[in-house]
mmCIF file of C-alpha atoms and ligand atoms in Angstrom:
data_model
loop_
_atom_site.group_PDB
_atom_site.id
_atom_site.type_symbol
_atom_site.label_atom_id
_atom_site.label_comp_id
_atom_site.label_asym_id
_atom_site.label_seq_id
_atom_site.Cartn_x
_atom_site.Cartn_y
_atom_site.Cartn_z
ATOM 1 C CA MET A 200 79.226 157.858 99.351
ATOM 2 C CA VAL A 201 77.190 157.838 102.550
ATOM 3 C CA VAL A 202 76.828 154.686 104.634
ATOM 4 C CA ILE A 203 73.978 154.670 107.131
ATOM 5 C CA MET A 204 74.507 152.142 109.899
ATOM 6 C CA HIS A 205 71.618 150.336 111.568
ATOM 7 C CA PRO A 206 70.458 151.957 114.807
ATOM 8 C CA ARG A 207 71.304 148.642 116.454
ATOM 9 C CA ALA A 208 74.718 148.222 114.807
ATOM 10 C CA ASP A 209 77.425 147.753 117.405
ATOM 11 C CA GLU A 210 80.839 149.405 117.575
ATOM 12 C CA ALA A 211 82.636 146.356 116.150
ATOM 13 C CA GLU A 212 80.380 146.384 113.062
ATOM 14 C CA VAL A 213 80.982 150.093 112.550
ATOM 15 C CA GLU A 214 84.743 149.570 112.838
ATOM 16 C CA ALA A 215 84.630 146.638 110.410
ATOM 17 C CA VAL A 216 82.841 148.792 107.820
ATOM 18 C CA ILE A 217 85.373 151.594 108.294
ATOM 19 C CA ASP A 218 88.225 149.098 107.811
ATOM 20 C CA ARG A 219 86.667 147.790 104.633
ATOM 21 C CA LEU A 220 86.173 151.321 103.276
ATOM 22 C CA ASN A 221 89.809 152.094 104.082
ATOM 23 C CA ASP A 222 90.831 148.909 102.258
ATOM 24 C CA TYR A 223 89.057 150.222 99.178
ATOM 25 C CA GLY A 224 91.171 153.365 99.506
ATOM 26 C CA PHE A 225 88.487 155.759 100.782
ATOM 27 C CA ASP A 226 88.940 158.338 103.499
ATOM 28 C CA VAL A 227 86.211 157.899 106.089
ATOM 29 C CA HIS A 228 84.511 160.470 108.308
ATOM 30 C CA LYS A 229 82.304 159.154 111.077
ATOM 31 C CA SER A 230 79.312 161.036 112.456
ATOM 32 C CA THR A 231 77.654 159.589 115.538
ATOM 33 C CA GLY A 232 74.082 160.869 115.644
ATOM 34 C CA VAL A 233 71.372 160.432 118.236
ATOM 35 C CA ASN A 234 69.900 157.395 116.540
ATOM 36 C CA GLN A 235 72.552 156.048 114.278
ATOM 37 C CA THR A 236 76.085 156.312 112.983
ATOM 38 C CA VAL A 237 76.647 157.681 109.495
ATOM 39 C CA LEU A 238 79.894 157.173 107.604
ATOM 40 C CA GLY A 239 81.009 159.433 104.802
ATOM 41 C CA ALA A 240 83.449 157.870 102.347
ATOM 42 C CA ILE A 241 85.488 160.221 100.215
ATOM 43 C CA GLY A 242 87.182 159.342 96.964
ATOM 44 C CA VAL A 243 84.565 156.943 95.595
ATOM 45 C CA LYS A 244 84.956 156.505 91.831
ATOM 46 C CA PRO A 245 81.854 156.264 89.596
ATOM 47 C CA GLU A 246 82.615 152.649 88.760
ATOM 48 C CA PHE A 247 82.686 151.506 92.397
ATOM 49 C CA ASP A 248 79.860 149.048 93.108
ATOM 50 C CA ILE A 249 78.214 150.268 96.309
ATOM 51 C CA ARG A 250 76.692 146.821 96.895
ATOM 52 C CA ASN A 251 80.151 145.830 98.231
ATOM 53 C CA ILE A 252 79.298 147.923 101.253
ATOM 54 C CA LYS A 253 75.547 147.333 101.373
ATOM 55 C CA VAL A 254 76.087 143.662 102.156
ATOM 56 C CA LEU A 255 78.259 144.257 105.231
ATOM 57 C CA ALA A 256 76.897 143.485 108.703
ATOM 58 C CA GLY A 257 75.242 146.417 110.447
ATOM 59 C CA VAL A 258 74.775 148.488 107.279
ATOM 60 C CA SER A 259 71.280 149.853 106.790
ATOM 61 C CA ASP A 260 71.691 151.841 103.569
ATOM 62 C CA VAL A 261 74.321 153.141 101.179
ATOM 63 C CA PHE A 262 73.969 155.833 98.593
ATOM 64 C CA ARG A 263 76.069 158.054 96.462
ATOM 65 C CA VAL A 264 76.048 161.737 97.217
ATOM 66 C CA THR A 265 75.498 163.470 93.944
ATOM 67 C CA GLU A 266 76.028 166.933 95.356
ATOM 68 C CA PRO A 267 79.646 168.033 95.337
ATOM 69 C CA TYR A 268 79.357 168.955 99.034
ATOM 70 C CA LYS A 269 79.096 166.192 101.562
ATOM 71 C CA PHE A 270 79.257 167.347 105.181
ATOM 72 C CA ALA A 271 76.921 170.258 104.434
ATOM 73 C CA SER A 272 74.342 167.921 102.870
ATOM 74 C CA ARG A 273 71.139 166.481 104.273
ATOM 75 C CA ALA A 274 72.224 163.108 102.984
ATOM 76 C CA TRP A 275 75.133 163.202 105.404
ATOM 77 C CA LYS A 276 73.093 164.445 108.345
ATOM 78 C CA SER A 277 69.327 164.277 108.257
ATOM 79 C CA GLU A 278 68.645 166.122 111.527
ATOM 80 C CA LYS A 279 68.786 169.887 111.389
ATOM 81 C CA THR A 280 71.909 171.370 112.929
ATOM 82 C CA VAL A 281 71.368 173.628 115.909
ATOM 83 C CA VAL A 282 74.418 175.798 116.429
ATOM 84 C CA ASP A 283 75.077 176.577 120.072
ATOM 85 C CA VAL A 284 76.492 180.075 120.392
ATOM 86 C CA ASP A 285 77.677 180.282 123.977
ATOM 87 C CA GLY A 286 74.275 179.101 125.230
ATOM 88 C CA VAL A 287 72.081 180.702 122.546
ATOM 89 C CA SER A 288 70.771 178.346 119.850
ATOM 90 C CA VAL A 289 70.609 179.162 116.160
ATOM 91 C CA GLY A 290 68.540 176.668 114.211
ATOM 92 C CA GLY A 291 66.205 175.716 117.041
ATOM 93 C CA ASN A 292 62.613 176.799 117.506
ATOM 94 C CA GLU A 293 63.473 180.343 118.496
ATOM 95 C CA ILE A 294 64.242 182.869 115.742
ATOM 96 C CA ALA A 295 67.672 184.418 116.422
ATOM 97 C CA VAL A 296 67.611 188.151 115.812
ATOM 98 C CA MET A 297 71.006 189.743 115.186
ATOM 99 C CA ALA A 298 70.843 193.520 115.033
ATOM 100 C CA GLY A 299 73.124 196.502 115.148
ATOM 101 C CA PRO A 300 74.809 199.069 112.964
ATOM 102 C CA CYS A 301 76.642 198.282 109.764
ATOM 103 C CA ALA A 302 79.850 199.617 111.313
ATOM 104 C CA VAL A 303 80.945 200.265 114.874
ATOM 105 C CA GLU A 304 81.425 204.034 115.063
ATOM 106 C CA SER A 305 81.450 205.138 118.698
ATOM 107 C CA GLU A 306 80.827 204.012 122.263
ATOM 108 C CA GLU A 307 77.573 205.940 122.458
ATOM 109 C CA GLN A 308 76.287 204.430 119.217
ATOM 110 C CA ILE A 309 77.049 200.861 120.276
ATOM 111 C CA GLU A 310 75.845 201.209 123.845
ATOM 112 C CA LYS A 311 72.497 202.733 122.830
ATOM 113 C CA THR A 312 72.044 200.095 120.155
ATOM 114 C CA ALA A 313 72.882 197.162 122.415
ATOM 115 C CA ALA A 314 70.454 198.370 125.071
ATOM 116 C CA PHE A 315 67.679 198.707 122.503
ATOM 117 C CA VAL A 316 68.324 195.398 120.743
ATOM 118 C CA ALA A 317 68.241 193.556 124.079
ATOM 119 C CA ALA A 318 65.098 195.367 125.211
ATOM 120 C CA GLN A 319 63.299 194.301 122.030
ATOM 121 C CA GLY A 320 64.183 190.602 122.248
ATOM 122 C CA GLY A 321 67.202 190.497 119.953
ATOM 123 C CA THR A 322 69.873 187.996 120.994
ATOM 124 C CA PHE A 323 72.933 189.161 119.041
ATOM 125 C CA LEU A 324 74.659 192.490 118.608
ATOM 126 C CA ARG A 325 76.101 192.903 115.126
ATOM 127 C CA GLY A 326 78.519 195.525 113.867
ATOM 128 C CA GLY A 327 81.588 195.648 111.685
ATOM 129 C CA ALA A 328 84.899 196.632 113.251
ATOM 130 C CA PHE A 329 86.684 195.788 110.007
ATOM 131 C CA LYS A 330 84.675 196.862 106.960
ATOM 132 C CA PRO A 331 85.225 195.385 103.497
ATOM 133 C CA ARG A 332 84.115 198.441 101.551
ATOM 134 C CA SER A 333 83.673 198.493 97.808
ATOM 135 C CA SER A 334 85.578 201.791 97.789
ATOM 136 C CA PRO A 335 89.012 202.206 99.403
ATOM 137 C CA TYR A 336 87.987 205.781 100.271
ATOM 138 C CA SER A 337 85.022 204.693 102.424
ATOM 139 C CA PHE A 338 85.206 204.246 106.217
ATOM 140 C CA GLN A 339 87.151 201.052 106.918
ATOM 141 C CA GLY A 340 86.156 200.484 110.551
ATOM 142 C CA LEU A 341 87.573 201.095 114.050
ATOM 143 C CA GLY A 342 89.484 197.814 114.261
ATOM 144 C CA GLU A 343 90.261 196.465 117.729
ATOM 145 C CA ASP A 344 88.733 199.527 119.439
ATOM 146 C CA GLY A 345 85.480 198.623 117.724
ATOM 147 C CA LEU A 346 85.722 195.021 118.882
ATOM 148 C CA ILE A 347 86.147 196.156 122.476
ATOM 149 C CA LEU A 348 83.085 198.399 122.239
ATOM 150 C CA LEU A 349 81.013 195.549 120.811
ATOM 151 C CA HIS A 350 82.168 193.096 123.430
ATOM 152 C CA ASP A 351 81.597 195.412 126.381
ATOM 153 C CA SER A 352 78.138 196.612 125.363
ATOM 154 C CA ALA A 353 77.010 193.124 124.370
ATOM 155 C CA SER A 354 78.030 191.642 127.704
ATOM 156 C CA ARG A 355 76.353 194.466 129.620
ATOM 157 C CA HIS A 356 73.074 193.625 127.868
ATOM 158 C CA GLY A 357 73.291 189.833 127.670
ATOM 159 C CA LEU A 358 73.844 189.740 123.903
ATOM 160 C CA LYS A 359 76.244 187.680 121.781
ATOM 161 C CA VAL A 360 78.603 189.414 119.348
ATOM 162 C CA VAL A 361 78.664 188.707 115.623
ATOM 163 C CA THR A 362 81.277 190.597 113.641
ATOM 164 C CA GLU A 363 83.063 190.202 110.357
ATOM 165 C CA ILE A 364 86.500 188.707 109.833
ATOM 166 C CA VAL A 365 87.876 190.216 106.658
ATOM 167 C CA GLU A 366 91.357 188.769 106.386
ATOM 168 C CA LEU A 367 93.512 185.826 107.296
ATOM 169 C CA GLY A 368 95.489 186.784 110.337
ATOM 170 C CA GLN A 369 92.625 188.506 112.197
ATOM 171 C CA LEU A 370 91.333 185.264 113.680
ATOM 172 C CA GLU A 371 93.129 185.419 116.996
ATOM 173 C CA LEU A 372 92.276 189.058 117.609
ATOM 174 C CA ILE A 373 88.589 188.841 116.683
ATOM 175 C CA SER A 374 88.118 185.572 118.566
ATOM 176 C CA LYS A 375 88.941 187.399 121.803
ATOM 177 C CA TYR A 376 85.844 189.573 121.456
ATOM 178 C CA ALA A 377 83.298 187.786 119.244
ATOM 179 C CA HIS A 378 80.949 184.817 119.637
ATOM 180 C CA VAL A 379 80.310 184.335 115.904
ATOM 181 C CA LEU A 380 82.677 185.142 113.036
ATOM 182 C CA GLN A 381 80.940 186.597 109.998
ATOM 183 C CA VAL A 382 82.298 185.930 106.525
ATOM 184 C CA GLY A 383 81.041 188.653 104.228
ATOM 185 C CA ALA A 384 79.557 188.274 100.780
ATOM 186 C CA ARG A 385 82.771 189.534 99.183
ATOM 187 C CA ASN A 386 84.785 186.845 100.962
ATOM 188 C CA MET A 387 82.482 183.866 100.446
ATOM 189 C CA GLN A 388 84.968 182.329 98.016
ATOM 190 C CA ASN A 389 88.110 183.299 99.902
ATOM 191 C CA TYR A 390 89.104 179.683 100.326
ATOM 192 C CA ALA A 391 92.258 180.405 102.317
ATOM 193 C CA LEU A 392 90.131 182.263 104.861
ATOM 194 C CA LEU A 393 87.484 179.520 104.902
ATOM 195 C CA LYS A 394 90.143 176.892 105.568
ATOM 196 C CA GLU A 395 91.516 178.908 108.457
ATOM 197 C CA LEU A 396 87.992 179.248 109.872
ATOM 198 C CA GLY A 397 87.786 175.473 109.899
ATOM 199 C CA LYS A 398 90.256 175.686 112.749
ATOM 200 C CA ALA A 399 88.427 178.477 114.593
ATOM 201 C CA GLY A 400 86.797 177.549 117.847
ATOM 202 C CA LEU A 401 83.780 179.747 117.067
ATOM 203 C CA PRO A 402 80.707 179.353 114.847
ATOM 204 C CA ILE A 403 80.846 180.927 111.390
ATOM 205 C CA LEU A 404 78.121 183.053 109.803
ATOM 206 C CA LEU A 405 78.645 182.552 106.085
ATOM 207 C CA LYS A 406 76.996 185.141 103.869
ATOM 208 C CA ARG A 407 76.040 184.255 100.333
ATOM 209 C CA GLY A 408 78.304 185.804 97.692
ATOM 210 C CA LEU A 409 76.952 188.555 95.462
ATOM 211 C CA SER A 410 76.756 186.238 92.489
ATOM 212 C CA ALA A 411 77.019 182.830 94.108
ATOM 213 C CA THR A 412 74.715 179.961 93.307
ATOM 214 C CA ILE A 413 73.336 178.022 96.259
ATOM 215 C CA GLU A 414 75.631 175.152 95.333
ATOM 216 C CA GLU A 415 78.713 177.401 95.394
ATOM 217 C CA TRP A 416 77.595 178.764 98.753
ATOM 218 C CA LEU A 417 77.199 175.262 100.197
ATOM 219 C CA MET A 418 80.632 174.384 98.811
ATOM 220 C CA SER A 419 82.042 177.286 100.807
ATOM 221 C CA ALA A 420 80.322 175.925 103.909
ATOM 222 C CA GLU A 421 81.888 172.586 103.036
ATOM 223 C CA TYR A 422 85.369 174.153 103.164
ATOM 224 C CA VAL A 423 84.778 175.243 106.754
ATOM 225 C CA ILE A 424 83.259 171.942 107.864
ATOM 226 C CA ALA A 425 85.767 169.737 106.047
ATOM 227 C CA ASN A 426 88.552 171.664 107.771
ATOM 228 C CA GLY A 427 87.149 170.860 111.179
ATOM 229 C CA ASN A 428 84.418 173.345 112.140
ATOM 230 C CA PRO A 429 80.836 171.981 111.901
ATOM 231 C CA ASP A 430 79.201 175.154 113.246
ATOM 232 C CA VAL A 431 78.215 177.045 110.122
ATOM 233 C CA ILE A 432 75.190 179.348 109.896
ATOM 234 C CA LEU A 433 74.239 180.440 106.377
ATOM 235 C CA CYS A 434 72.987 183.953 105.664
ATOM 236 C CA GLU A 435 71.009 184.921 102.561
ATOM 237 C CA ARG A 436 71.774 188.608 101.960
ATOM 238 C CA GLY A 437 70.618 189.148 98.398
ATOM 239 C CA ILE A 438 72.281 188.524 95.068
ATOM 240 C CA ARG A 439 73.057 190.796 92.157
ATOM 241 C CA THR A 440 70.494 190.689 89.384
ATOM 242 C CA PHE A 441 69.350 193.066 86.629
ATOM 243 C CA GLU A 442 66.893 194.702 89.057
ATOM 244 C CA ARG A 443 67.796 198.274 90.032
ATOM 245 C CA TYR A 444 64.965 199.355 92.349
ATOM 246 C CA THR A 445 66.537 197.349 95.152
ATOM 247 C CA ARG A 446 70.255 197.192 96.027
ATOM 248 C CA ASN A 447 70.244 193.408 95.699
ATOM 249 C CA THR A 448 67.565 190.815 95.019
ATOM 250 C CA LEU A 449 66.760 188.985 98.247
ATOM 251 C CA ASP A 450 66.438 185.361 97.193
ATOM 252 C CA LEU A 451 64.030 183.999 99.772
ATOM 253 C CA SER A 452 63.551 180.815 97.794
ATOM 254 C CA ALA A 453 67.084 180.009 98.979
ATOM 255 C CA VAL A 454 65.605 179.304 102.431
ATOM 256 C CA PRO A 455 63.550 176.217 101.528
ATOM 257 C CA VAL A 456 66.099 175.161 98.898
ATOM 258 C CA VAL A 457 68.922 175.199 101.447
ATOM 259 C CA GLN A 458 66.737 173.436 103.999
ATOM 260 C CA GLU A 459 66.000 170.672 101.538
ATOM 261 C CA ARG A 460 69.630 170.097 100.656
ATOM 262 C CA SER A 461 71.447 170.989 103.833
ATOM 263 C CA HIS A 462 71.056 170.521 107.586
ATOM 264 C CA LEU A 463 72.699 173.879 108.332
ATOM 265 C CA PRO A 464 70.706 176.747 109.860
ATOM 266 C CA ILE A 465 69.953 179.676 107.557
ATOM 267 C CA ILE A 466 69.162 183.266 108.444
ATOM 268 C CA VAL A 467 68.024 186.176 106.262
ATOM 269 C CA ASP A 468 69.497 189.684 106.012
ATOM 270 C CA PRO A 469 66.839 191.948 104.471
ATOM 271 C CA SER A 470 68.978 195.052 105.090
ATOM 272 C CA HIS A 471 71.667 194.248 102.517
ATOM 273 C CA GLY A 472 69.054 192.225 100.652
ATOM 274 C CA THR A 473 66.988 195.284 99.754
ATOM 275 C CA GLY A 474 69.191 198.302 100.559
ATOM 276 C CA TYR A 475 66.287 200.555 101.626
ATOM 277 C CA ARG A 476 64.887 200.781 105.128
ATOM 278 C CA ASP A 477 61.245 200.815 104.056
ATOM 279 C CA LYS A 478 61.725 197.396 102.422
ATOM 280 C CA VAL A 479 63.415 195.791 105.418
ATOM 281 C CA THR A 480 60.441 194.965 107.653
ATOM 282 C CA PRO A 481 58.280 193.423 104.895
ATOM 283 C CA MET A 482 61.164 191.187 103.833
ATOM 284 C CA ALA A 483 62.018 190.315 107.436
ATOM 285 C CA ARG A 484 58.417 189.129 107.843
ATOM 286 C CA ALA A 485 58.699 187.181 104.605
ATOM 287 C CA GLY A 486 62.029 185.640 105.638
ATOM 288 C CA VAL A 487 60.573 184.283 108.841
ATOM 289 C CA ALA A 488 57.466 183.104 107.004
ATOM 290 C CA ALA A 489 59.739 181.266 104.542
ATOM 291 C CA GLY A 490 61.308 179.357 107.431
ATOM 292 C CA ALA A 491 64.501 181.283 108.231
ATOM 293 C CA ASP A 492 66.137 180.458 111.551
ATOM 294 C CA GLY A 493 67.061 184.054 112.191
ATOM 295 C CA LEU A 494 67.386 187.594 110.902
ATOM 296 C CA MET A 495 70.248 190.028 110.567
ATOM 297 C CA ILE A 496 69.034 193.623 110.698
ATOM 298 C CA GLU A 497 70.962 196.880 110.472
ATOM 299 C CA ILE A 498 69.781 199.538 112.929
ATOM 300 C CA HIS A 499 71.354 202.832 113.998
ATOM 301 C CA PRO A 500 70.486 205.443 116.638
ATOM 302 C CA ASP A 501 70.801 208.133 113.941
ATOM 303 C CA PRO A 502 70.755 206.530 110.495
ATOM 304 C CA ALA A 503 71.121 209.861 108.684
ATOM 305 C CA GLN A 504 74.577 210.235 110.247
ATOM 306 C CA ALA A 505 75.691 206.595 109.765
ATOM 307 C CA LEU A 506 79.175 206.166 108.300
ATOM 308 C CA SER A 507 77.994 203.219 106.235
ATOM 309 C CA ASP A 508 74.707 201.770 105.005
ATOM 310 C CA GLY A 509 72.568 204.527 106.561
ATOM 311 C CA PRO A 510 69.788 204.271 103.923
ATOM 312 C CA GLN A 511 69.120 200.629 104.809
ATOM 313 C CA SER A 512 69.466 201.061 108.580
ATOM 314 C CA LEU A 513 66.265 201.105 110.622
ATOM 315 C CA TYR A 514 65.350 203.770 113.146
ATOM 316 C CA PHE A 515 64.900 202.270 116.599
ATOM 317 C CA GLU A 516 61.112 202.592 116.503
ATOM 318 C CA GLN A 517 61.036 200.780 113.157
ATOM 319 C CA PHE A 518 63.025 197.929 114.690
ATOM 320 C CA ALA A 519 60.567 197.704 117.574
ATOM 321 C CA GLU A 520 57.736 197.413 115.056
ATOM 322 C CA LEU A 521 59.657 194.784 113.089
ATOM 323 C CA MET A 522 60.106 192.695 116.238
ATOM 324 C CA THR A 523 56.391 192.850 117.030
ATOM 325 C CA GLN A 524 55.428 191.822 113.505
ATOM 326 C CA VAL A 525 58.054 189.106 113.221
ATOM 327 C CA GLY A 526 56.890 187.757 116.583
ATOM 328 C CA MET A 527 53.379 187.336 115.169
ATOM 329 C CA ILE A 528 54.619 185.597 112.028
ATOM 330 C CA ALA A 529 56.840 183.307 114.099
ATOM 331 C CA LYS A 530 53.883 182.346 116.277
ATOM 332 C CA ALA A 531 51.753 181.571 113.230
ATOM 333 C CA ILE A 532 54.268 178.934 112.119
ATOM 334 C CA GLY A 533 54.887 177.455 115.557
ATOM 335 C CA ARG A 534 58.098 179.337 116.299
ATOM 336 C CA SER A 535 58.999 182.203 118.600
ATOM 337 C CA VAL A 536 61.199 185.230 119.063
ATOM 338 C CA ARG A 537 62.628 185.966 122.461
ATOM 339 C CA ALA A 538 60.339 188.056 124.636
ATOM 340 C CA PRO A 539 61.970 191.235 125.953
ATOM 341 C CA GLU A 540 61.595 190.165 129.591
ATOM 342 C CA GLU A 541 63.432 186.892 128.892
ATOM 343 C CA VAL A 542 66.430 188.904 127.750
ATOM 344 C CA ALA A 543 66.358 190.983 130.901
ATOM 345 C CA ALA A 544 66.286 187.799 132.972
ATOM 346 C CA HIS A 545 69.103 186.247 130.991
HETATM 347 C C1 PEP B 57 77.591 193.679 106.580
HETATM 348 O O1 PEP B 57 76.969 192.758 107.165
HETATM 349 O O2 PEP B 57 77.674 194.844 107.012
HETATM 350 C C2 PEP B 57 78.172 193.393 105.252
HETATM 351 C C3 PEP B 57 79.249 194.028 104.801
HETATM 352 O O3 PEP B 57 77.456 192.486 104.580
HETATM 353 P P1 PEP B 57 77.691 191.767 103.156
HETATM 354 O O4 PEP B 57 78.978 191.034 103.303
HETATM 355 O O5 PEP B 57 76.498 190.888 103.048
HETATM 356 O O6 PEP B 57 77.729 192.850 102.114
HETATM 357 MN MN1 MN B 58 76.260 196.922 105.995
#
């Protein structure tokens, strides 16, 4: 149940409502917004008559949340969440572009990539130091050495680091080097990991699971938020369907659906979403046109030699073209991507 307090309700009225909710046996979470306070009551049984709360002083509205997630819902928080990543916003007017290789492979690879991403107006350097590969025989990542390479190149070029946390127990190590912790598609329902990330001091990029419904995905976001971390960025990266001409089916309708039901920012990953580099730019354009708050793009200085996901990784010149095109789409809908010179000045 969500209780919206009047903008003019005073602190004593808010406290009185919380006391009453506690008397009824509900746990209460308070969210103090710009205009008003919203209370979320947990444990409300279907037979509870919400008019008991509606009549209290200072209460503007009360309604049941029918979705199984609460803190991730629009009903709980009507203003869009803007996640502040060490000074860079995700969910604001500017489209956040996160780019880099699938996996961190070498110093030269990361340094060249970081320089190029920054020069083109990207704001985040991505790259996996720990890779959750479908095959145990595939390259598993450089581990901490990879994290150091990411961190050093990103700071040289004014970029933020987004990298994947694969297992419980890596939190402390990865937090030393990253600005955003990515939860991969294969881990979207790793609830033990999600709970631990509730205690992380960093924003979480939560990828949609390979066969997850939007509701299941929002429930995973709920795990992180309910455990104490409100900074969740969703990432649509394609789902598994019967279609075989693309690696996954990029569900762009998830963008407006999520935005209707949730206040969380959502970005689109057309690299994993399509699996082929010639499909990446068209779907990046479409993602921004659909209203995504950002993009995650795999690029590599030499995709033919990439240790993972080479076929979906863009050549540098393709990424430059993508940025130009995405910039035009962003402008058409009243948004922007960062201009290269702004990055240099940053
Ligand atoms: C990745 O971003 O490289 C990755 C492994 O993505 P996903 O979890 O979406 O497959
Ligand atoms: Mn990849």
